[in-house]
GROMACS .gro file of C-alpha atoms in nm:
model
  184
    1MET     CA    1   0.245   2.876   2.216
    2ASN     CA    2   0.399   2.647   1.957
    3LYS     CA    3   0.179   2.363   2.078
    4ARG     CA    4  -0.132   2.582   2.050
    5VAL     CA    5  -0.057   2.674   1.691
    6ILE     CA    6  -0.001   2.314   1.591
    7MET     CA    7  -0.316   2.206   1.772
    8SER     CA    8  -0.520   2.483   1.607
    9LEU     CA    9  -0.390   2.382   1.265
   10LEU     CA   10  -0.478   2.019   1.327
   11VAL     CA   11  -0.830   2.102   1.448
   12GLY     CA   12  -0.881   2.341   1.155
   13ALA     CA   13  -0.759   2.082   0.904
   14SER     CA   14  -0.988   1.819   1.047
   15LEU     CA   15  -1.290   2.044   0.987
   16PHE     CA   16  -1.214   2.037   0.614
   17ALA     CA   17  -1.140   1.663   0.602
   18THR     CA   18  -1.362   1.471   0.364
   19ASP     CA   19  -1.493   1.119   0.394
   20TYR     CA   20  -1.361   0.948   0.082
   21SER     CA   21  -1.490   0.602   0.172
   22LYS     CA   22  -1.794   0.643  -0.056
   23VAL     CA   23  -1.585   0.715  -0.365
   24ILE     CA   24  -1.335   0.434  -0.314
   25GLU     CA   25  -1.433   0.123  -0.508
   26HIS     CA   26  -1.506  -0.182  -0.293
   27PRO     CA   27  -1.539  -0.480  -0.528
   28ASP     CA   28  -1.740  -0.779  -0.418
   29ALA     CA   29  -1.460  -1.027  -0.346
   30SER     CA   30  -1.706  -1.317  -0.318
   31LYS     CA   31  -1.773  -1.294  -0.695
   32MET     CA   32  -1.399  -1.307  -0.767
   33ILE     CA   33  -1.355  -1.606  -0.538
   34GLU     CA   34  -1.650  -1.790  -0.698
   35LYS     CA   35  -1.488  -1.749  -1.038
   36ASP     CA   36  -1.166  -1.911  -0.911
   37LEU     CA   37  -1.329  -2.205  -0.732
   38LEU     CA   38  -1.304  -2.547  -0.889
   39ALA     CA   39  -1.618  -2.726  -0.990
   40PRO     CA   40  -1.714  -3.002  -0.745
   41PRO     CA   41  -1.548  -3.343  -0.789
   42LYS     CA   42  -1.695  -3.533  -1.079
   43VAL     CA   43  -1.715  -3.904  -1.152
   44PHE     CA   44  -1.617  -3.989  -1.508
   45LYS     CA   45  -1.700  -4.306  -1.697
   46MET     CA   46  -1.407  -4.437  -1.892
   47PRO     CA   47  -1.484  -4.441  -2.267
   48ALA     CA   48  -1.509  -4.780  -2.437
   49GLY     CA   49  -1.173  -4.892  -2.574
   50CYS     CA   50  -0.992  -4.633  -2.363
   51ILE     CA   51  -0.712  -4.850  -2.227
   52THR     CA   52  -0.513  -4.988  -2.515
   53ASP     CA   53  -0.185  -5.154  -2.597
   54ASN     CA   54  -0.156  -4.935  -2.908
   55PRO     CA   55   0.207  -4.814  -2.920
   56ASP     CA   56   0.103  -4.466  -3.044
   57ALA     CA   57  -0.137  -4.416  -2.751
   58ILE     CA   58   0.122  -4.539  -2.501
   59ALA     CA   59   0.385  -4.308  -2.655
   60ARG     CA   60   0.148  -4.011  -2.623
   61GLY     CA   61   0.075  -4.104  -2.261
   62GLU     CA   62   0.444  -4.134  -2.182
   63PHE     CA   63   0.514  -3.796  -2.343
   64ILE     CA   64   0.235  -3.625  -2.146
   65PHE     CA   65   0.353  -3.798  -1.826
   66ASN     CA   66   0.713  -3.679  -1.867
   67ASN     CA   67   0.672  -3.324  -1.999
   68LEU     CA   68   0.542  -2.999  -1.850
   69ASN     CA   69   0.446  -2.819  -2.170
   70GLY     CA   70   0.504  -2.803  -2.543
   71LYS     CA   71   0.740  -2.509  -2.517
   72LYS     CA   72   0.984  -2.690  -2.289
   73ALA     CA   73   0.925  -3.047  -2.409
   74LYS     CA   74   1.237  -3.264  -2.399
   75LYS     CA   75   1.181  -3.393  -2.753
   76ASN     CA   76   0.930  -3.372  -3.036
   77PRO     CA   77   0.583  -3.495  -2.943
   78PRO     CA   78   0.470  -3.831  -3.084
   79LYS     CA   79   0.205  -3.865  -3.353
   80GLY     CA   80  -0.124  -3.719  -3.233
   81LEU     CA   81   0.024  -3.452  -3.001
   82SER     CA   82   0.134  -3.098  -3.068
   83ARG     CA   83   0.358  -2.847  -2.896
   84LYS     CA   84   0.082  -2.588  -2.938
   85GLN     CA   85  -0.264  -2.567  -2.780
   86MET     CA   86  -0.518  -2.514  -3.053
   87LYS     CA   87  -0.829  -2.389  -2.873
   88PRO     CA   88  -1.155  -2.536  -3.007
   89GLY     CA   89  -1.354  -2.285  -3.209
   90LYS     CA   90  -1.071  -2.032  -3.224
   91THR     CA   91  -0.927  -1.935  -3.559
   92TYR     CA   92  -0.560  -1.846  -3.556
   93MET     CA   93  -0.438  -1.604  -3.819
   94PRO     CA   94  -0.081  -1.597  -3.955
   95GLY     CA   95   0.137  -1.424  -3.697
   96ASP     CA   96  -0.099  -1.501  -3.405
   97LYS     CA   97   0.074  -1.636  -3.097
   98VAL     CA   98  -0.056  -1.988  -3.033
   99PRO     CA   99  -0.008  -2.088  -2.667
  100ALA     CA  100   0.208  -2.387  -2.575
  101LYS     CA  101   0.017  -2.706  -2.493
  102GLN     CA  102   0.014  -2.783  -2.122
  103TYR     CA  103   0.116  -3.141  -2.049
  104GLY     CA  104   0.094  -3.341  -1.729
  105ASN     CA  105   0.444  -3.338  -1.587
  106CYS     CA  106   0.325  -3.632  -1.376
  107VAL     CA  107   0.691  -3.724  -1.330
  108ALA     CA  108   0.730  -3.425  -1.097
  109CYS     CA  109   0.536  -3.619  -0.833
  110HIS     CA  110   0.537  -3.983  -0.947
  111ASN     CA  111   0.804  -4.237  -1.025
  112ILE     CA  112   0.757  -4.491  -1.304
  113GLU     CA  113   0.987  -4.714  -1.506
  114GLY     CA  114   1.232  -4.510  -1.712
  115ALA     CA  115   1.153  -4.179  -1.543
  116LYS     CA  116   1.432  -3.926  -1.506
  117GLY     CA  117   1.415  -3.692  -1.209
  118ALA     CA  118   1.098  -3.853  -1.077
  119GLY     CA  119   0.931  -3.709  -0.771
  120ASN     CA  120   0.820  -3.886  -0.456
  121ILE     CA  121   0.516  -3.680  -0.354
  122GLY     CA  122   0.263  -3.904  -0.528
  123PRO     CA  123   0.253  -4.283  -0.522
  124ASP     CA  124   0.525  -4.476  -0.704
  125LEU     CA  125   0.371  -4.616  -1.024
  126THR     CA  126   0.655  -4.858  -1.096
  127ASP     CA  127   0.517  -5.203  -1.191
  128TYR     CA  128   0.163  -5.063  -1.161
  129LYS     CA  129   0.013  -5.325  -1.394
  130GLU     CA  130   0.168  -5.615  -1.205
  131ASN     CA  131   0.108  -5.479  -0.856
  132PHE     CA  132  -0.242  -5.336  -0.897
  133ILE     CA  133  -0.416  -5.435  -1.221
  134ASP     CA  134  -0.306  -5.799  -1.247
  135SER     CA  135  -0.363  -5.852  -0.874
  136GLY     CA  136  -0.718  -5.712  -0.898
  137ALA     CA  137  -0.650  -5.440  -0.640
  138ARG     CA  138  -0.734  -5.174  -0.900
  139ASP     CA  139  -0.906  -5.171  -1.238
  140HIS     CA  140  -0.875  -4.955  -1.546
  141GLN     CA  141  -1.175  -4.740  -1.445
  142PHE     CA  142  -0.997  -4.655  -1.119
  143VAL     CA  143  -0.684  -4.542  -1.308
  144TYR     CA  144  -0.892  -4.334  -1.553
  145GLN     CA  145  -1.088  -4.168  -1.270
  146LYS     CA  146  -0.776  -4.100  -1.063
  147ILE     CA  147  -0.616  -3.915  -1.355
  148ALA     CA  148  -0.940  -3.740  -1.456
  149ASP     CA  149  -1.040  -3.610  -1.109
  150ALA     CA  150  -0.873  -3.765  -0.806
  151ARG     CA  151  -1.091  -3.569  -0.562
  152VAL     CA  152  -1.373  -3.823  -0.598
  153ASP     CA  153  -1.214  -4.052  -0.339
  154ASN     CA  154  -0.964  -3.806  -0.187
  155PRO     CA  155  -1.099  -3.452  -0.143
  156ASP     CA  156  -0.764  -3.333  -0.001
  157THR     CA  157  -0.552  -3.453  -0.295
  158HIS     CA  158  -0.277  -3.234  -0.435
  159MET     CA  159  -0.302  -3.400  -0.774
  160THR     CA  160  -0.407  -3.182  -1.067
  161ILE     CA  161  -0.772  -3.194  -1.163
  162ASN     CA  162  -0.730  -3.284  -1.527
  163LEU     CA  163  -1.065  -3.356  -1.690
  164THR     CA  164  -1.297  -3.144  -1.476
  165THR     CA  165  -1.080  -2.839  -1.554
  166LYS     CA  166  -1.036  -2.945  -1.918
  167LEU     CA  167  -0.658  -2.947  -1.883
  168PHE     CA  168  -0.676  -3.275  -2.077
  169THR     CA  169  -0.924  -3.429  -2.314
  170PRO     CA  170  -1.078  -3.771  -2.241
  171GLN     CA  171  -0.845  -3.916  -2.509
  172GLU     CA  172  -0.538  -3.772  -2.337
  173ILE     CA  173  -0.655  -3.925  -2.007
  174CYS     CA  174  -0.689  -4.259  -2.190
  175ASP     CA  175  -0.337  -4.222  -2.332
  176ILE     CA  176  -0.187  -4.149  -1.987
  177ALA     CA  177  -0.380  -4.437  -1.829
  178SER     CA  178  -0.268  -4.670  -2.110
  179PHE     CA  179   0.094  -4.572  -2.042
  180VAL     CA  180   0.061  -4.623  -1.665
  181VAL     CA  181  -0.089  -4.973  -1.698
  182ALA     CA  182   0.126  -5.084  -1.995
  183PRO     CA  183   0.389  -5.351  -1.932
  184LYS     CA  184   0.729  -5.181  -1.938
   0.00000   0.00000   0.00000
């Protein structure tokens, strides 16, 4: 008898059950995924005068290479860089929170002369000028492109996509490239 009562209750409850599937929101995930996808790899032409032996440009490149962001930077940024990210076209009012500038932190994956705590995921850039530029194995355009968007010749790269995503400006790419190819 106990089983009959339970069964009757279950059957009775099921008669009043409602299909809620039509009122539950089902967002189109494909639109969300499209928004998060990177643009296709892009070839960039290095600006004229990009690679320089200017000490200020090399200092900026070294700073970007060795720091993650302006908030946690190991020292004050050199002339021409800021700890804050001033977004183009945005007006900041007194008291507004200005986001920290995102730097490269290239040192997390690459080793180079003078690096502290250098990683070994990416290629070692020690003596890059001597080993690659002076030997003719690579040119300045290659270095610029590799930093700007490395997917052009390696679609499976784990390197950040810096210019296509606007993480860096073309000038910042030039500064990093100038640091990498500078004699140390």
